[in-house]
Short mmCIF file of C-alpha atoms in Angstrom, two decimals:
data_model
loop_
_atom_site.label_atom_id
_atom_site.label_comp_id
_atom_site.label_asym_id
_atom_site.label_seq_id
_atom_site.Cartn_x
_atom_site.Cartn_y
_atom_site.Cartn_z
CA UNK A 1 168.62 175.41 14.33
CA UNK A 2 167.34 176.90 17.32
CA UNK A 3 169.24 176.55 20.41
CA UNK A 4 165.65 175.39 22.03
CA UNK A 5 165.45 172.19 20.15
CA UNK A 6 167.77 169.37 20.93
CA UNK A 7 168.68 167.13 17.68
CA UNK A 8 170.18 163.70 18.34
CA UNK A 9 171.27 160.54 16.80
CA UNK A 10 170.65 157.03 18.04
CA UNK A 11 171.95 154.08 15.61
CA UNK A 12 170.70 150.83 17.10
CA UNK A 13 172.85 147.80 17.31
CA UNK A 14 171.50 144.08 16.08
CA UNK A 15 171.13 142.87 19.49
CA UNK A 16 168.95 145.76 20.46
CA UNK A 17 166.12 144.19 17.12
CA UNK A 18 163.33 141.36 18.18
CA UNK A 19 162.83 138.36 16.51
CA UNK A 20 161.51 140.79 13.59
CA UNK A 21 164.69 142.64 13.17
CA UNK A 22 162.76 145.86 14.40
CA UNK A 23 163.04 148.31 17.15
CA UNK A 24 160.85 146.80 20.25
CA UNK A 25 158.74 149.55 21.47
CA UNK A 26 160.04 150.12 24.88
CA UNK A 27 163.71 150.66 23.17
CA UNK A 28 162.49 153.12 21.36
CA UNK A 29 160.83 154.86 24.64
CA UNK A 30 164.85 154.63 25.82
CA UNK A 31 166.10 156.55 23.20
CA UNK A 32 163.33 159.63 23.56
CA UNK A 33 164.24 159.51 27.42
CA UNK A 34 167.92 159.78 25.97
CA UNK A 35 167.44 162.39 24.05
CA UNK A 36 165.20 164.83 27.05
CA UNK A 37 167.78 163.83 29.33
CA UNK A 38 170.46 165.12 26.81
CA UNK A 39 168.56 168.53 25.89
CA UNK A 40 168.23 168.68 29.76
CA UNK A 41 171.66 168.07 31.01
CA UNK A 42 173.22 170.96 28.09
CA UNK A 43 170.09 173.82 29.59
CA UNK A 44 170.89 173.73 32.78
CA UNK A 45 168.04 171.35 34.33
CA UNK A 46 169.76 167.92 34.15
CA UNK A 47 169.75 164.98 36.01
CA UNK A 48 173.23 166.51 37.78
CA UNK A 49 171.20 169.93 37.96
CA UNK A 50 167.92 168.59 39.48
CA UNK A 51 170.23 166.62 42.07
CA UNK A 52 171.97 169.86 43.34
CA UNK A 53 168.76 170.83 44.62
CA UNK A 54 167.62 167.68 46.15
CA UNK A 55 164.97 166.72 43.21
CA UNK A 56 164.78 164.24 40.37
CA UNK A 57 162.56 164.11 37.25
CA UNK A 58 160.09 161.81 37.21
CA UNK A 59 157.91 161.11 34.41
CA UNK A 60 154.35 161.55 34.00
CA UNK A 61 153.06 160.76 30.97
CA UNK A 62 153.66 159.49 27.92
CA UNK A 63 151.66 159.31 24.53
CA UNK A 64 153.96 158.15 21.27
CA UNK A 65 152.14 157.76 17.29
CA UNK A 66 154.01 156.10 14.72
CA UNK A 67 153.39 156.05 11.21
CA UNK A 68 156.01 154.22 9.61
CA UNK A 69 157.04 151.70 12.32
CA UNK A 70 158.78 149.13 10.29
CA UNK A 71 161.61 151.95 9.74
CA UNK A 72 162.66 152.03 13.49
CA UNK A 73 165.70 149.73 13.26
CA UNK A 74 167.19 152.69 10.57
CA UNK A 75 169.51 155.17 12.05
CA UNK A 76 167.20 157.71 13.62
CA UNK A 77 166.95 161.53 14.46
CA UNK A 78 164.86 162.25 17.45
CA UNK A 79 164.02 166.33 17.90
CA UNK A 80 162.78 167.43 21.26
CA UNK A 81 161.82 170.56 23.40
CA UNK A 82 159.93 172.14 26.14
CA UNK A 83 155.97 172.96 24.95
CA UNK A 84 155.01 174.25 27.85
CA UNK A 85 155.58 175.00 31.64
CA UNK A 86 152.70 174.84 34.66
CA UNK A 87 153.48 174.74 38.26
CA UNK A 88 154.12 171.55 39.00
CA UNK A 89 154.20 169.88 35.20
CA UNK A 90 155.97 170.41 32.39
CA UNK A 91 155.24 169.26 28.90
CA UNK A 92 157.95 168.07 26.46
CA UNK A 93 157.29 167.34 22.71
CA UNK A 94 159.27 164.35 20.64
CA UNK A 95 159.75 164.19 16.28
CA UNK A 96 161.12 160.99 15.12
CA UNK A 97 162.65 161.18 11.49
CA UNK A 98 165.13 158.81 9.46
CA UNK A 99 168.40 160.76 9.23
CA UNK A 100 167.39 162.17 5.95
CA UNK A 101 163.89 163.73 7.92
CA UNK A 102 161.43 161.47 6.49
CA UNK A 103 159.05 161.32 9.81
CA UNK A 104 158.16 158.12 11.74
CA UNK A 105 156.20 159.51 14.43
CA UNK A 106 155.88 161.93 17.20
CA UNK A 107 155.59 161.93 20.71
CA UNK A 108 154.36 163.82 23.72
CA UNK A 109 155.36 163.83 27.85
CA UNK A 110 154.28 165.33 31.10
CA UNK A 111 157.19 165.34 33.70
CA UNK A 112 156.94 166.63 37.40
CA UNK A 113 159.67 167.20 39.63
CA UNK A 114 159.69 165.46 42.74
CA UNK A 115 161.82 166.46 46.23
CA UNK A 116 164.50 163.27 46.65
CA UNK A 117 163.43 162.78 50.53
CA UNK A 118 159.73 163.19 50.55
CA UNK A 119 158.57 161.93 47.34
CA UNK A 120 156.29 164.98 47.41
CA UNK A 121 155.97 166.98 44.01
CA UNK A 122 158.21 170.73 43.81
CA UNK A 123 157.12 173.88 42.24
CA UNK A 124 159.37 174.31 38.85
CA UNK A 125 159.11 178.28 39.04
CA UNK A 126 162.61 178.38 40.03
CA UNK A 127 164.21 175.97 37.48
CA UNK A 128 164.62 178.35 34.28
CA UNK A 129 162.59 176.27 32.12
CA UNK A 130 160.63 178.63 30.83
CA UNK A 131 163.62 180.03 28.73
CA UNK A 132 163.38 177.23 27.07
CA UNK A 133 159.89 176.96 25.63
CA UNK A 134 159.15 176.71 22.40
CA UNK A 135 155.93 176.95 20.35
CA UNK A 136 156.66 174.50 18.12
CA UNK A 137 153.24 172.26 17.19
CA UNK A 138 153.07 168.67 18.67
CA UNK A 139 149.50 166.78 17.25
CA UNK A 140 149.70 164.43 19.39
CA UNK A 141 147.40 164.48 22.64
CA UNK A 142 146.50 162.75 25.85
CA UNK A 143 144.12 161.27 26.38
CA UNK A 144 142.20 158.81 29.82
CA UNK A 145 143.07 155.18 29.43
CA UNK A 146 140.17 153.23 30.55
CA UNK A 147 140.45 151.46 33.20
CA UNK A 148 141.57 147.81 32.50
CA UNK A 149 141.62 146.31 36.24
CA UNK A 150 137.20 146.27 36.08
CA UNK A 151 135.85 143.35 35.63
CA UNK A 152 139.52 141.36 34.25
CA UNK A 153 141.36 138.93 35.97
CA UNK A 154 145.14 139.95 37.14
CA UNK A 155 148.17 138.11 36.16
CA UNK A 156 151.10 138.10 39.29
CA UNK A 157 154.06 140.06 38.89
CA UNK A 158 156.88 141.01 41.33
CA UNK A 159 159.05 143.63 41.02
CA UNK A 160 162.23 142.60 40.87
CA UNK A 161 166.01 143.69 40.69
CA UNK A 162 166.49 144.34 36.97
CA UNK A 163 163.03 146.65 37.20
CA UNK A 164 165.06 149.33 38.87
CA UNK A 165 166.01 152.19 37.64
CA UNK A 166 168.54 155.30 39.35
CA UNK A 167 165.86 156.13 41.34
CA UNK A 168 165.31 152.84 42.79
CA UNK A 169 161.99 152.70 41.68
CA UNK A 170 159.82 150.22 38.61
CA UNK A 171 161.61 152.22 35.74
CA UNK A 172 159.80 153.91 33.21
CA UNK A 173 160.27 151.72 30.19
CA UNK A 174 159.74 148.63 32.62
CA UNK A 175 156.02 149.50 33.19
CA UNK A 176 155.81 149.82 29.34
CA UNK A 177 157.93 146.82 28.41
CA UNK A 178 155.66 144.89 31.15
CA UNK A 179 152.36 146.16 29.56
CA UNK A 180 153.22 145.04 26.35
CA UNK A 181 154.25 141.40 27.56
CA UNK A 182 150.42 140.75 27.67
CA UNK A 183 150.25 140.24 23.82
CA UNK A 184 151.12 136.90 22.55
CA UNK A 185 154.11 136.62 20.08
CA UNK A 186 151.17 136.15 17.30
CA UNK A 187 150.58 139.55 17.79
CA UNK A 188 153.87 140.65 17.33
CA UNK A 189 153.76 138.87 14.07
CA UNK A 190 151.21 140.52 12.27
CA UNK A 191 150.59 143.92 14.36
CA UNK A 192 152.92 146.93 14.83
CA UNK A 193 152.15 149.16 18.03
CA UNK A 194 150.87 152.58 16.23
CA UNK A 195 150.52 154.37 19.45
CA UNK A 196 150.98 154.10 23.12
CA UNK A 197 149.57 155.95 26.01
CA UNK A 198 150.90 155.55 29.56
CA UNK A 199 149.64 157.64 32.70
CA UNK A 200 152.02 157.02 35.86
CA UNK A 201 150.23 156.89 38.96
CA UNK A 202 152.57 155.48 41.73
CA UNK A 203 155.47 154.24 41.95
CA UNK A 204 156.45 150.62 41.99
CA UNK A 205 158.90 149.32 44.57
CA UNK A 206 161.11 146.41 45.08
CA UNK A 207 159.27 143.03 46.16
CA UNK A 208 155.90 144.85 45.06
CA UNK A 209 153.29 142.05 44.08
CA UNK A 210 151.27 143.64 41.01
CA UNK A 211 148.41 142.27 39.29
CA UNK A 212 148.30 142.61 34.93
CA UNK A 213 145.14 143.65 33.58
CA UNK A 214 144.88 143.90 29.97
CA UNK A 215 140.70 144.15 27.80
CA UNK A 216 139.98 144.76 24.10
CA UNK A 217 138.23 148.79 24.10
CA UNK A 218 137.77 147.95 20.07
CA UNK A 219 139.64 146.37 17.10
CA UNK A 220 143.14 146.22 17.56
CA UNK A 221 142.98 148.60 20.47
CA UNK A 222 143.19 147.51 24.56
CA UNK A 223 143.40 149.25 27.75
CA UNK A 224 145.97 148.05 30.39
CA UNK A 225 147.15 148.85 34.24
CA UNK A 226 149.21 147.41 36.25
CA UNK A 227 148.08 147.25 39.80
CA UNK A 228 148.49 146.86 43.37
CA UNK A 229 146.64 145.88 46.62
CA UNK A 230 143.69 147.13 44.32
CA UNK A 231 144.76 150.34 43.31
CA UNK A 232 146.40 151.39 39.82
CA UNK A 233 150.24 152.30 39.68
CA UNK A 234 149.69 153.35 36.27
CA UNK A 235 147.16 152.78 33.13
CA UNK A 236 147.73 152.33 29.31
CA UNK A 237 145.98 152.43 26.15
CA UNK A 238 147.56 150.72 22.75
CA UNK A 239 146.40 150.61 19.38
CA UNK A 240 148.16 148.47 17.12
CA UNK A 241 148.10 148.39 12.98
CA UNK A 242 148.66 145.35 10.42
CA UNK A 243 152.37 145.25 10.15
CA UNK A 244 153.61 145.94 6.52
CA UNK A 245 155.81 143.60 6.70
#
């Protein structure tokens, strides 16, 4: 295998299934964060690595398709590496597979690096990533969530302790897990999320008082943001599938 591509295992306990005995969607989101922060830390550019230098990763996007979703609470094998490299952004690529490489879906992420005092995006010329780049192909692609906050009414949301994350900031999955709140257990029942889109805009802070927007773009598909004081901290799109189950 090349030394590019990071291969991991993640093997997912009971209490980590919903009431469905299946892999919640923002767990799964976890586990691909695992496994780039794994490939990261063993190439040099690491959580550890990025703090030496006074920066931290943030993510930036985040666009996931499934195609067999009700096989998410098997042992899995998640595959990941660096696409591509820009200035400020770089692009990593995600394969999900049972252990014996049947694929359940795929995944693609933007992440920027962002100086620990001023918040202010860092050039990533001088961070050896592009050693590590590998033209390997990726289908799936970004796209621009509409915008969910026009003409919806918000539901109230603080942000609160448990939202945290190292960087003292509304953690990743958090936004994702909170998006995804907005769908009624009936749902749940008879859908399976197919694929998620998430575009982080700002950062959410403790005590923060967001507003939920959620609106139907077609069947089975919605667009979602989370905002505050008017302005989006970060916009979704979701399509969901009958579950097979």
């Amino acid at each position: 295998m090349d030394n590019r591509i990071g291969t991991y295992t993640c093997r997912t306990e009971s209490y980590l299934l919903d009431f469905r005995g299946q892999l919640p969607f923002p767990a799964l989101g976890g586990y691909l964060l695992h496994a780039a922060t794994l490939h990261a830390s063993g190439r040099g550019f690491g959580y550890d690595d990025m703090a030496g230098r006074k920066a931290a990763w943030v993510l930036s996007r985040l666009a996931v398709e499934l195609t067999n979703p009700e096989r998410l609470a098997e042992p899995l094998q998640i595959l990941t590496w660096v696409q591509q490299v820009e200035r400020i952004f770089t692009f990593r690529c995600f394969e999900i597979t049972t252990l014996q490489g049947l694929p359940l879906g795929r995944a693609r992420s933007a992440w920027a690096a962002i100086d620990r005092e001023t918040r202010r995006p860092v050039s990533l010329s001088h961070f050896g990533l592009t050693d590590w780049v590998v033209e390997r192909d990726c289908p799936v692609t970004f796209t621009s969530p509409e915008p969910a906050e026009k003409d919806t009414e918000g539901i109230p949301r603080a942000v609160k302790y448990s939202d945290l994350d190292i960087n003292g900031h509304l953690g990743s999955m958090k936004y994702i897990e909170t998006i995804l709140d907005l769908f009624d257990l009936e749902t749940y029942r008879t859908r399976s999320v197919v694929r998620f889109e998430i575009v982080y805009q700002a950062e959410g802070r403790y005590g923060m008082q967001l507003l939920l927007h959620k609106k139907a773009t077609a069947t089975d598909e919605y667009a979602a943001a989370i905002c505050n004081e008017g302005k989006s901290i970060c916009r979704a799109k979701i399509r969901f599938a009958p579950s097979p189950y």
